[in-house]
mmCIF file of N, CA and C in Angstrom:
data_model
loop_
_atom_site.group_PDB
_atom_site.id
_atom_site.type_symbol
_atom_site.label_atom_id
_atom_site.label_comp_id
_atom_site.label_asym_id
_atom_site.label_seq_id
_atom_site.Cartn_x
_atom_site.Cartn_y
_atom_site.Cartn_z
ATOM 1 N N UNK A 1 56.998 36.235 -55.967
ATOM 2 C CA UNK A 1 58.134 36.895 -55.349
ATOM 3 C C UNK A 1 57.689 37.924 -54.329
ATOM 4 N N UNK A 2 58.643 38.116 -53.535
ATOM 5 C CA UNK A 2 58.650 38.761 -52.478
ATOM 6 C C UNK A 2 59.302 40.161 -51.949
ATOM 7 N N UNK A 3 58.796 41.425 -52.412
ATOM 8 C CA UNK A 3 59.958 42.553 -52.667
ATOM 9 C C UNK A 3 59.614 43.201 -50.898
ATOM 10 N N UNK A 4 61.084 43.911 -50.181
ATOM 11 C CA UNK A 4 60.885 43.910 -49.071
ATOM 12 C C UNK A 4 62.267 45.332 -48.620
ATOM 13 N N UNK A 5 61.440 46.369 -48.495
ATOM 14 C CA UNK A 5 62.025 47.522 -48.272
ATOM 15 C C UNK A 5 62.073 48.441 -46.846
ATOM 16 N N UNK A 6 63.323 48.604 -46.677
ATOM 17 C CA UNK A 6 63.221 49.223 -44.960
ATOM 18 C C UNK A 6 63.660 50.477 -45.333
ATOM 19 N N UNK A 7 63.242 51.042 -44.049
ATOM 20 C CA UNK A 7 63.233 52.713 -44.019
ATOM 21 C C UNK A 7 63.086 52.970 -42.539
ATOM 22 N N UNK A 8 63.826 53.963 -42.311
ATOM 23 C CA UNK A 8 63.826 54.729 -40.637
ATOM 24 C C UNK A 8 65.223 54.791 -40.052
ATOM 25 N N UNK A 9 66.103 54.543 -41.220
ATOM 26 C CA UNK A 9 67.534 54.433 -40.601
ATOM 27 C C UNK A 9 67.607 56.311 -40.267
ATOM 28 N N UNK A 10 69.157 56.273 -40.054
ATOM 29 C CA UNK A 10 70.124 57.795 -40.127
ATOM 30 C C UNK A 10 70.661 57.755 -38.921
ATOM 31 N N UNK A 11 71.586 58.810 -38.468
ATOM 32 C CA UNK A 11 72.167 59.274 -37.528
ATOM 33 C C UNK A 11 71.881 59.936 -36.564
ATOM 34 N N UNK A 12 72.087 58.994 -35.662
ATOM 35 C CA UNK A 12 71.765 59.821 -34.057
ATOM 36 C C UNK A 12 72.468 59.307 -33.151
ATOM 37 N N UNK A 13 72.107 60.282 -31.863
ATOM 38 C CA UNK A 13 73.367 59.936 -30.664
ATOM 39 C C UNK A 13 72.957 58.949 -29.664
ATOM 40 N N UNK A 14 73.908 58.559 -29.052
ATOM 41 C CA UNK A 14 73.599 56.963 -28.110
ATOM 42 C C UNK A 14 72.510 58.137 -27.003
ATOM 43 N N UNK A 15 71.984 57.214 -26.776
ATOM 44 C CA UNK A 15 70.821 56.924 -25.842
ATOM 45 C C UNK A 15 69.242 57.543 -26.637
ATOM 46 N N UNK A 16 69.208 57.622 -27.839
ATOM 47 C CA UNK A 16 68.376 57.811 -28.785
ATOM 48 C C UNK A 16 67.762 56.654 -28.981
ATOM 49 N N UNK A 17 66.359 57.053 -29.414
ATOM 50 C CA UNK A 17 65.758 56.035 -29.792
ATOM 51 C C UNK A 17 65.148 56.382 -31.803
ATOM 52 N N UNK A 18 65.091 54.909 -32.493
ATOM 53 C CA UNK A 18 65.100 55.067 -33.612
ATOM 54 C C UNK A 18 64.083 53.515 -34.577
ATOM 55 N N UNK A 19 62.997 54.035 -34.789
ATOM 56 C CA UNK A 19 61.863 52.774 -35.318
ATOM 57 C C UNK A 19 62.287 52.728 -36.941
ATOM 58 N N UNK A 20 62.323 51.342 -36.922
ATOM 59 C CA UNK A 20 62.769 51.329 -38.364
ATOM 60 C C UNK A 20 61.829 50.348 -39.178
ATOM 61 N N UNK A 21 61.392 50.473 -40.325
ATOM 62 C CA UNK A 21 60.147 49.874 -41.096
ATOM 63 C C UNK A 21 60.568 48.916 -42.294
ATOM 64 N N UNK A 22 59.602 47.683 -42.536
ATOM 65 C CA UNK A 22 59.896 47.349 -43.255
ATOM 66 C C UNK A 22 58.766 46.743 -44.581
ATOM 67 N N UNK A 23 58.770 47.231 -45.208
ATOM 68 C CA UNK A 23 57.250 47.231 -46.482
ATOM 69 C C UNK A 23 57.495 46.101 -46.912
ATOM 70 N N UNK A 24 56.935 44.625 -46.851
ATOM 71 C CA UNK A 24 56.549 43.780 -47.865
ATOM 72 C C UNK A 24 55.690 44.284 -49.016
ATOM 73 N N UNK A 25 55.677 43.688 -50.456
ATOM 74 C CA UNK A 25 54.920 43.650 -51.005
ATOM 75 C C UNK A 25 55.368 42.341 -52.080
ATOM 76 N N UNK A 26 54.363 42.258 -53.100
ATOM 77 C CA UNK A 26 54.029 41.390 -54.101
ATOM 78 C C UNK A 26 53.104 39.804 -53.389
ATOM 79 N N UNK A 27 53.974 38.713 -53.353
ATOM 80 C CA UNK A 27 53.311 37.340 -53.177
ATOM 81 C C UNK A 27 54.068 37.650 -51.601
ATOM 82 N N UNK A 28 52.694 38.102 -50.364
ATOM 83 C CA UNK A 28 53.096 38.750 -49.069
ATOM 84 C C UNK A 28 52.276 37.102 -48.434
ATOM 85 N N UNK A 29 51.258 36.961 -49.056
ATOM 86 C CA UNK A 29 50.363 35.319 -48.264
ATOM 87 C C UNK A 29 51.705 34.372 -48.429
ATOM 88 N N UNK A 30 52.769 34.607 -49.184
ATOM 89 C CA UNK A 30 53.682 33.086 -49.030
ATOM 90 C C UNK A 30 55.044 33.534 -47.773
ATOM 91 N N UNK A 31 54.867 34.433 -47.303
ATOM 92 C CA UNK A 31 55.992 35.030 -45.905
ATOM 93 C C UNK A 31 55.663 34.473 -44.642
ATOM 94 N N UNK A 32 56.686 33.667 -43.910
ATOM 95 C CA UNK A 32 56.010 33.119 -42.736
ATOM 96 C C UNK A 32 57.089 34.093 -41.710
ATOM 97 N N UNK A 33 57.957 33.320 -41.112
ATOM 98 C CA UNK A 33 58.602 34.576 -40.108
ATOM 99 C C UNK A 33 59.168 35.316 -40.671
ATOM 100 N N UNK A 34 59.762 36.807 -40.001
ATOM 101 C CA UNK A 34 59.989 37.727 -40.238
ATOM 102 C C UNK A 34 61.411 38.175 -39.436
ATOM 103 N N UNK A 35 62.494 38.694 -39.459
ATOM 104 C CA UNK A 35 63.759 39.088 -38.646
ATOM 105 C C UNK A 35 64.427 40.155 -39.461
ATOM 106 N N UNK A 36 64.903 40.649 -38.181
ATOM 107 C CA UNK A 36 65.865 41.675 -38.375
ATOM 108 C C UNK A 36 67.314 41.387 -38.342
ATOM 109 N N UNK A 37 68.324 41.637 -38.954
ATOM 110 C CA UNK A 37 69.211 41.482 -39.352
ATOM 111 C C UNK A 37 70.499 42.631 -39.331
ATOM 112 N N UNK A 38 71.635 42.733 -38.990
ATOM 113 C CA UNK A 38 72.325 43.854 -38.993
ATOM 114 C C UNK A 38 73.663 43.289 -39.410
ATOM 115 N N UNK A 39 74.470 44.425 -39.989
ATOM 116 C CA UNK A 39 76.131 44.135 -40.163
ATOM 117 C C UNK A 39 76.888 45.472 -40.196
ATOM 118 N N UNK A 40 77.678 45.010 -39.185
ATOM 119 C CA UNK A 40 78.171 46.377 -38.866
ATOM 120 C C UNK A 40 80.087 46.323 -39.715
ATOM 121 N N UNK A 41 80.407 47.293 -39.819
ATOM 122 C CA UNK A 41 81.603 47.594 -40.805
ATOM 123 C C UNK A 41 82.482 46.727 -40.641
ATOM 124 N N UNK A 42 83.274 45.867 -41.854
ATOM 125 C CA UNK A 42 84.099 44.640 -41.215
ATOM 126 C C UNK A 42 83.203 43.353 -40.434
ATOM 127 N N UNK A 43 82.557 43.518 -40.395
ATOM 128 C CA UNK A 43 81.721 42.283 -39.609
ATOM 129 C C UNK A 43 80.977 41.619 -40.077
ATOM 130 N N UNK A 44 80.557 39.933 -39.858
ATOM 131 C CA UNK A 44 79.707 39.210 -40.283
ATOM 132 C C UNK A 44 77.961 39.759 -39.939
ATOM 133 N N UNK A 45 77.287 39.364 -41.060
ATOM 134 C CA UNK A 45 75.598 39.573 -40.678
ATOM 135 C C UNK A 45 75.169 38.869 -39.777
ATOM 136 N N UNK A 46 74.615 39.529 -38.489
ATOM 137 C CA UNK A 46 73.988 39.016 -37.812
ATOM 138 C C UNK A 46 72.649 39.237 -37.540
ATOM 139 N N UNK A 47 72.125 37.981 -36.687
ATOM 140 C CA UNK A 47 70.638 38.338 -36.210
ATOM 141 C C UNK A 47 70.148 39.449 -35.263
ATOM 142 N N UNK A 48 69.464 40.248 -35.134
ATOM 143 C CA UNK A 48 69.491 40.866 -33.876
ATOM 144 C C UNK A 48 67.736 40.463 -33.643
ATOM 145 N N UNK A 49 66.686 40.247 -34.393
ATOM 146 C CA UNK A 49 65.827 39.787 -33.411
ATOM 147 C C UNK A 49 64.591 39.029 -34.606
ATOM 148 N N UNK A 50 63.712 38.151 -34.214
ATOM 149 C CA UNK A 50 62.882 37.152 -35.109
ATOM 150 C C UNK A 50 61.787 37.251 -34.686
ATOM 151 N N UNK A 51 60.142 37.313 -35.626
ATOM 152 C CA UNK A 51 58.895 37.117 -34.975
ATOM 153 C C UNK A 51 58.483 36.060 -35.766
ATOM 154 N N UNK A 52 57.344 35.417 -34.824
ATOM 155 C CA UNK A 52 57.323 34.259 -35.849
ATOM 156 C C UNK A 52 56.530 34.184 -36.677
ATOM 157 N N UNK A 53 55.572 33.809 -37.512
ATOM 158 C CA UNK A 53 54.249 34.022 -38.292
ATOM 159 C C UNK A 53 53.667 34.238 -37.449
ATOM 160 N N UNK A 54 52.846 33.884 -36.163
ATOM 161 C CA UNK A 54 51.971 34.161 -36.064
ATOM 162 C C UNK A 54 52.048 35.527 -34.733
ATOM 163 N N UNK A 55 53.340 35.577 -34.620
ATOM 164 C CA UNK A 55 53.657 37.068 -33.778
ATOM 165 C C UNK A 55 53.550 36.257 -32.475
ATOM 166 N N UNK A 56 53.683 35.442 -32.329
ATOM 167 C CA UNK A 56 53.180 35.307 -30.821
ATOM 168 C C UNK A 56 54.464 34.378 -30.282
ATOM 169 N N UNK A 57 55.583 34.547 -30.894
ATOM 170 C CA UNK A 57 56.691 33.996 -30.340
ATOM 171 C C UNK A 57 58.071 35.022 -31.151
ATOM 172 N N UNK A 58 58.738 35.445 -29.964
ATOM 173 C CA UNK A 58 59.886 36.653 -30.415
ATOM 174 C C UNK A 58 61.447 36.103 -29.953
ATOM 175 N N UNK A 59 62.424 36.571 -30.670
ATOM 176 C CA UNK A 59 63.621 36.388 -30.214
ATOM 177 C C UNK A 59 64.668 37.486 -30.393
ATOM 178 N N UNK A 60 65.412 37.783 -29.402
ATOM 179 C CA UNK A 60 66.131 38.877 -29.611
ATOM 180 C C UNK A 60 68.025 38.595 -29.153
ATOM 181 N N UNK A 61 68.790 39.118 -29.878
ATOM 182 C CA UNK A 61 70.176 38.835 -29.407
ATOM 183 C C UNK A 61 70.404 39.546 -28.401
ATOM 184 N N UNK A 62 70.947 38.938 -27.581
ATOM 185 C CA UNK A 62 71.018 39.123 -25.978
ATOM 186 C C UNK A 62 71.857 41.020 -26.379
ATOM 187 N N UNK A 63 72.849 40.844 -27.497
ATOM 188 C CA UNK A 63 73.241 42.250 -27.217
ATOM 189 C C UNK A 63 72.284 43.593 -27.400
ATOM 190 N N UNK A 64 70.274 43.113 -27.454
ATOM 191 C CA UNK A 64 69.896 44.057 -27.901
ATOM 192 C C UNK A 64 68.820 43.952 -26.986
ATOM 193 N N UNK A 65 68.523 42.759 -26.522
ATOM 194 C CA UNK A 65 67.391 42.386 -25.448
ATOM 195 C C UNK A 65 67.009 43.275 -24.847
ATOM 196 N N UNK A 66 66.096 43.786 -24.193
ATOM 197 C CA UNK A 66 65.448 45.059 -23.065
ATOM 198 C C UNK A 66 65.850 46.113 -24.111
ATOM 199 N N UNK A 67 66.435 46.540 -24.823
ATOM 200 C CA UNK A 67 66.398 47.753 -25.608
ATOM 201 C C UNK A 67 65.687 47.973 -27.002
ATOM 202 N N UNK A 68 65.181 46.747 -27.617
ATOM 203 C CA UNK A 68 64.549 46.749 -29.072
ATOM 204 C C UNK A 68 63.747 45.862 -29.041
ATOM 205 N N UNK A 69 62.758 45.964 -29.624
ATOM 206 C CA UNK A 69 61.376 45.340 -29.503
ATOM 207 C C UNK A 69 60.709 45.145 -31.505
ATOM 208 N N UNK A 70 60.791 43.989 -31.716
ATOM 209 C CA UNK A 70 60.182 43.536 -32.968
ATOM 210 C C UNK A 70 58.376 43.564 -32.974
ATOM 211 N N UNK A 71 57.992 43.804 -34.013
ATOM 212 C CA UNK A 71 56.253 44.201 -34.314
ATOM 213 C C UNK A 71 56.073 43.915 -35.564
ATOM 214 N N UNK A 72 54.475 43.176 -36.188
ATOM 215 C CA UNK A 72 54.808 43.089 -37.599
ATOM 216 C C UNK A 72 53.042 43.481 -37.327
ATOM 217 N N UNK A 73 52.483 43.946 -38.891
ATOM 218 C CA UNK A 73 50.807 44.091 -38.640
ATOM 219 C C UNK A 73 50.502 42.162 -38.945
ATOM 220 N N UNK A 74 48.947 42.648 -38.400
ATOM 221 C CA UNK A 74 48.362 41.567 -38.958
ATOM 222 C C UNK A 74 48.523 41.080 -40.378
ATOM 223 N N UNK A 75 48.606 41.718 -41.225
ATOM 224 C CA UNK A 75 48.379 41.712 -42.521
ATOM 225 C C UNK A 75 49.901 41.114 -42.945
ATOM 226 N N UNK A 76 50.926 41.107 -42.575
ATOM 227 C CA UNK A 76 51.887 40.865 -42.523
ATOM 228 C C UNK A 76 52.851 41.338 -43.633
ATOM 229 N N UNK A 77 52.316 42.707 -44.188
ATOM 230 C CA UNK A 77 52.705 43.455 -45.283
ATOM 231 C C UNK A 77 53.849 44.676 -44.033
ATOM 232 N N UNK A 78 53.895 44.513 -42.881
ATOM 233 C CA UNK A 78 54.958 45.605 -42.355
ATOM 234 C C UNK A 78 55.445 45.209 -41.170
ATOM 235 N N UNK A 79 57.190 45.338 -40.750
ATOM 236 C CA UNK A 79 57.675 44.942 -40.201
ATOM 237 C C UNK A 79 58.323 46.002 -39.278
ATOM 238 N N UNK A 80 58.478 45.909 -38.173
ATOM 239 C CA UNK A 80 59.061 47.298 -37.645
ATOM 240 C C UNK A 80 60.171 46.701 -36.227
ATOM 241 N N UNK A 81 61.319 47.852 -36.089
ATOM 242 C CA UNK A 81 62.035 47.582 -34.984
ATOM 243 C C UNK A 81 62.138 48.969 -34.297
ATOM 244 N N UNK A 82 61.542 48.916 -32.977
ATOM 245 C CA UNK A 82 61.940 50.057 -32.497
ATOM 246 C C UNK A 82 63.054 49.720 -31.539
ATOM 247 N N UNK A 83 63.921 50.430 -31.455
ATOM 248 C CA UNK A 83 65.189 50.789 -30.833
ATOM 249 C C UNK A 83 65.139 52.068 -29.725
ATOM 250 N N UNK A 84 65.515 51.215 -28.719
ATOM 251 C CA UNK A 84 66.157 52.401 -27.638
ATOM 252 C C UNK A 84 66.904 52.440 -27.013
ATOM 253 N N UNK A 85 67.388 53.178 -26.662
ATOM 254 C CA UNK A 85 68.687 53.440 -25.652
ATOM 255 C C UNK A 85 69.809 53.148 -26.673
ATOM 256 N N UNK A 86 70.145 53.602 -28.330
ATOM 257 C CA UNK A 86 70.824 52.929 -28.828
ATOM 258 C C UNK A 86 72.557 53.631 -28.444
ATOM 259 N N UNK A 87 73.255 52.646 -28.911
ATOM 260 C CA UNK A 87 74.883 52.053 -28.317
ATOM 261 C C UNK A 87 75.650 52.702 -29.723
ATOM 262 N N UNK A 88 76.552 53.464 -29.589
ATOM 263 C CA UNK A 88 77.618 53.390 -30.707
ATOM 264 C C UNK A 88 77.903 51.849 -31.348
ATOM 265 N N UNK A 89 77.803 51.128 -30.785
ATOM 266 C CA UNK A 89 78.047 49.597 -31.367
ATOM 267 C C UNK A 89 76.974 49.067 -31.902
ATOM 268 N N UNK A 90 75.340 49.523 -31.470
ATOM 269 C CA UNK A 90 74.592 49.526 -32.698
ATOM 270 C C UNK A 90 74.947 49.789 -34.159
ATOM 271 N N UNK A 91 75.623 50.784 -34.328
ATOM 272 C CA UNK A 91 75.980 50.971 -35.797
ATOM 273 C C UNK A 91 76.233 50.042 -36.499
ATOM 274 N N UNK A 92 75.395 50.120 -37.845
ATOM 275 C CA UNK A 92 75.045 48.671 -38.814
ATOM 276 C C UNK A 92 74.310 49.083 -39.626
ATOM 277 N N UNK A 93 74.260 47.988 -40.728
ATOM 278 C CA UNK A 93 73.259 48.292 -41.637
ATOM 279 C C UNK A 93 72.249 47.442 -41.268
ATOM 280 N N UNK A 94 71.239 47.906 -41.287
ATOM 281 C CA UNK A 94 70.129 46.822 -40.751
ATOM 282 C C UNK A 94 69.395 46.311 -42.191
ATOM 283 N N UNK A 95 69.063 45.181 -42.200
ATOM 284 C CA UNK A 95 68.203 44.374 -43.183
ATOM 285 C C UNK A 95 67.314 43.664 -42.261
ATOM 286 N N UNK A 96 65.887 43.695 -42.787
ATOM 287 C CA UNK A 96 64.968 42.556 -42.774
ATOM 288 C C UNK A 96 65.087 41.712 -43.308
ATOM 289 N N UNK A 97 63.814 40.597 -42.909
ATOM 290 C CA UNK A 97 64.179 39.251 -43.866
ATOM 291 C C UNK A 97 62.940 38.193 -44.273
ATOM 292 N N UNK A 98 62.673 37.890 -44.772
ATOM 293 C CA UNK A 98 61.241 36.530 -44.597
ATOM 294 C C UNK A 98 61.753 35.478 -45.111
ATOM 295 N N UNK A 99 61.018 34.192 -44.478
ATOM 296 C CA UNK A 99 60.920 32.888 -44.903
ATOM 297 C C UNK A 99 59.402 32.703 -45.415
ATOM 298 N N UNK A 100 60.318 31.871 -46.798
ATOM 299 C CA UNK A 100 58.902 31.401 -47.468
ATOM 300 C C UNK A 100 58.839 30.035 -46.969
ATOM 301 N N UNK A 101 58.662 29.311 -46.285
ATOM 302 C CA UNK A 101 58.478 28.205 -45.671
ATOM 303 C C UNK A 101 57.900 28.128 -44.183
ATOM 304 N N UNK A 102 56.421 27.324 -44.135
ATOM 305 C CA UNK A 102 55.711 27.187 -43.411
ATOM 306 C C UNK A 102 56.288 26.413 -42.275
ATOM 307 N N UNK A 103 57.036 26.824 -41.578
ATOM 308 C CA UNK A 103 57.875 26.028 -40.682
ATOM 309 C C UNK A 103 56.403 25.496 -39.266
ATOM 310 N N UNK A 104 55.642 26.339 -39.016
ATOM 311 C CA UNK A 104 54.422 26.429 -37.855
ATOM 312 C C UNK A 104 54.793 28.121 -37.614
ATOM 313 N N UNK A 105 53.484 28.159 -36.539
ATOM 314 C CA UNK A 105 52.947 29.107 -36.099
ATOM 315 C C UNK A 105 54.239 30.099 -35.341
ATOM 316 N N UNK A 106 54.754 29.614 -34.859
ATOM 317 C CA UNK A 106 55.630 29.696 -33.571
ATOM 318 C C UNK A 106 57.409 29.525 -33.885
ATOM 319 N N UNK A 107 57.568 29.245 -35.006
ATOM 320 C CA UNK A 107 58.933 28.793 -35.305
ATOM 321 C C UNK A 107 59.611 30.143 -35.159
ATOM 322 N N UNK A 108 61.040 29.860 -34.921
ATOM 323 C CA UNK A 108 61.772 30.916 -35.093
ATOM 324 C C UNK A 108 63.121 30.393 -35.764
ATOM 325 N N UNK A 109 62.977 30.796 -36.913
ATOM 326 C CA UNK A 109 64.442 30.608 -37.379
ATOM 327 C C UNK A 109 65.400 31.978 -36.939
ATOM 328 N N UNK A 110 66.775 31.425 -36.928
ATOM 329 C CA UNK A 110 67.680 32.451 -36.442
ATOM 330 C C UNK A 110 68.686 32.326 -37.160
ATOM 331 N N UNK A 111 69.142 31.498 -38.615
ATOM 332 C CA UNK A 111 69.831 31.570 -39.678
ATOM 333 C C UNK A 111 70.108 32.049 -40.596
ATOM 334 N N UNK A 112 70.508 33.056 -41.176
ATOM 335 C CA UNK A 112 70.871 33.261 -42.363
ATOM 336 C C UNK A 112 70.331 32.730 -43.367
ATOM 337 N N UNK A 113 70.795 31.385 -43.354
ATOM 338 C CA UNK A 113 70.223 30.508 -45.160
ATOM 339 C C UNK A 113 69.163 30.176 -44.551
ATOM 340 N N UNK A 114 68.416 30.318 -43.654
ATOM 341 C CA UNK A 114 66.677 30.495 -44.002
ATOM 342 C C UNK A 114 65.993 31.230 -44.119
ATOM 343 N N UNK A 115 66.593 32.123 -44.391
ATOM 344 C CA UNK A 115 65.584 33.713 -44.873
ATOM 345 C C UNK A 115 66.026 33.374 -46.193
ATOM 346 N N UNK A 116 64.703 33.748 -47.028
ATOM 347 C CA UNK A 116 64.636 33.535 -48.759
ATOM 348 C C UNK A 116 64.345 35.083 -49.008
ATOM 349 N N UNK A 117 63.722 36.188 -48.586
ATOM 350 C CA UNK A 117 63.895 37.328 -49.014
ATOM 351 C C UNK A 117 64.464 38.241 -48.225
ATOM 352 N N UNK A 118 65.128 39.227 -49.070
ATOM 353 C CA UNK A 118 66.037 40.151 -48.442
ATOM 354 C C UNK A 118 65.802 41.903 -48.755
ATOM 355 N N UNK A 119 65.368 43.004 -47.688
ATOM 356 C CA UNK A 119 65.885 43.974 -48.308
ATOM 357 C C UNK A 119 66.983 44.839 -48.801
ATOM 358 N N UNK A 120 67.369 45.488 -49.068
ATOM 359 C CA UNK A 120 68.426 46.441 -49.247
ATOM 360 C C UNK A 120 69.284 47.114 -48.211
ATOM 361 N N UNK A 121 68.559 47.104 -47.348
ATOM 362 C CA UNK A 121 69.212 47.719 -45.953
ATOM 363 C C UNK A 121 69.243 48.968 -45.563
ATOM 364 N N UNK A 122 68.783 49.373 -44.189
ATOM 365 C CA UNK A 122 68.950 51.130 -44.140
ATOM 366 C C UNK A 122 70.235 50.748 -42.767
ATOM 367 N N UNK A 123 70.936 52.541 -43.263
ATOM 368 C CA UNK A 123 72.233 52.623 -42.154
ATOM 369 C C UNK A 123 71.799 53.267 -40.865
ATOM 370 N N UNK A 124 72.372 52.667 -39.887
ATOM 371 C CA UNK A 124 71.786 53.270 -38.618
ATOM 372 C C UNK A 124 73.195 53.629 -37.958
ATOM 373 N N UNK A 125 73.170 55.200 -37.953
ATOM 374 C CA UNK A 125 74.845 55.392 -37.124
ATOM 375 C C UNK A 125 74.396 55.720 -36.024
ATOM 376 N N UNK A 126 75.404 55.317 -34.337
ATOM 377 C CA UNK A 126 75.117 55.802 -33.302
ATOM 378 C C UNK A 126 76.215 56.349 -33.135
ATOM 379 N N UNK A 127 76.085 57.727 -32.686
ATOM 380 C CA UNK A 127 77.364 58.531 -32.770
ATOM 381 C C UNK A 127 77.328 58.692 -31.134
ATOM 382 N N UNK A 128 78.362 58.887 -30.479
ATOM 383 C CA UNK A 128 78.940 58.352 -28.715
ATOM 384 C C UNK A 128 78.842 60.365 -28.809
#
């Protein structure tokens, strides 16, 4: 199993910037890509950006593109999103995510039901 905890949320004002972390641990050799995830109040979970196992292929939702940038270590025990220029409509709970399935090097899933682990979520308010 796969336990997977974020941290770096809280409150701040739009045009702030805000890095948010995410700790794998336990069975970390069976995690292939990695994504960030958000849901904001009333709203469905969405993607906001994916790296792939081997980091060398990224995807980001166009509503976050040029402003947030995905990073994971080598080791693939930490996941990070830094955020800038953030939007009152950022506001969300953000979750990470991993797939235990060796899709290749380069894959990017951008689904929901293919992420098999989940953290808890930190809140990120952007106050206008």
């Amino acid at each position: 199993q796969v336990q997977l905890v974020e941290s770096g949320g809280g409150l701040v004002q739009a045009g702030d910037s805000l890095r948010l972390s995410c700790a794998a641990s336990g069975r970390t050799s069976g995690i292939y890509a990695m994504a960030w995830f958000r849901q904001a109040p009333g709203k469905e979970r969405d993607i906001v950006t994916t790296i792939s196992w081997s980091g060398g292929n990224t995807y980001y939702a166009a509503s976050v593109k040029g402003r947030c940038t995905i990073s994971k270590d080598n080791a693939k025990t930490m996941l990070y999103l830094q955020m800038n220029s953030l939007k009152p409509e950022d506001t969300a709970v953000y979750s990470c995510a991993a797939e235990k399935t060796n899709y290749g090097a380069y894959y990017l899933p951008r689904s929901i039901t293919q992420y098999d682990y989940w953290g808890q979520g930190t809140q990120v308010t952007v106050s206008s």
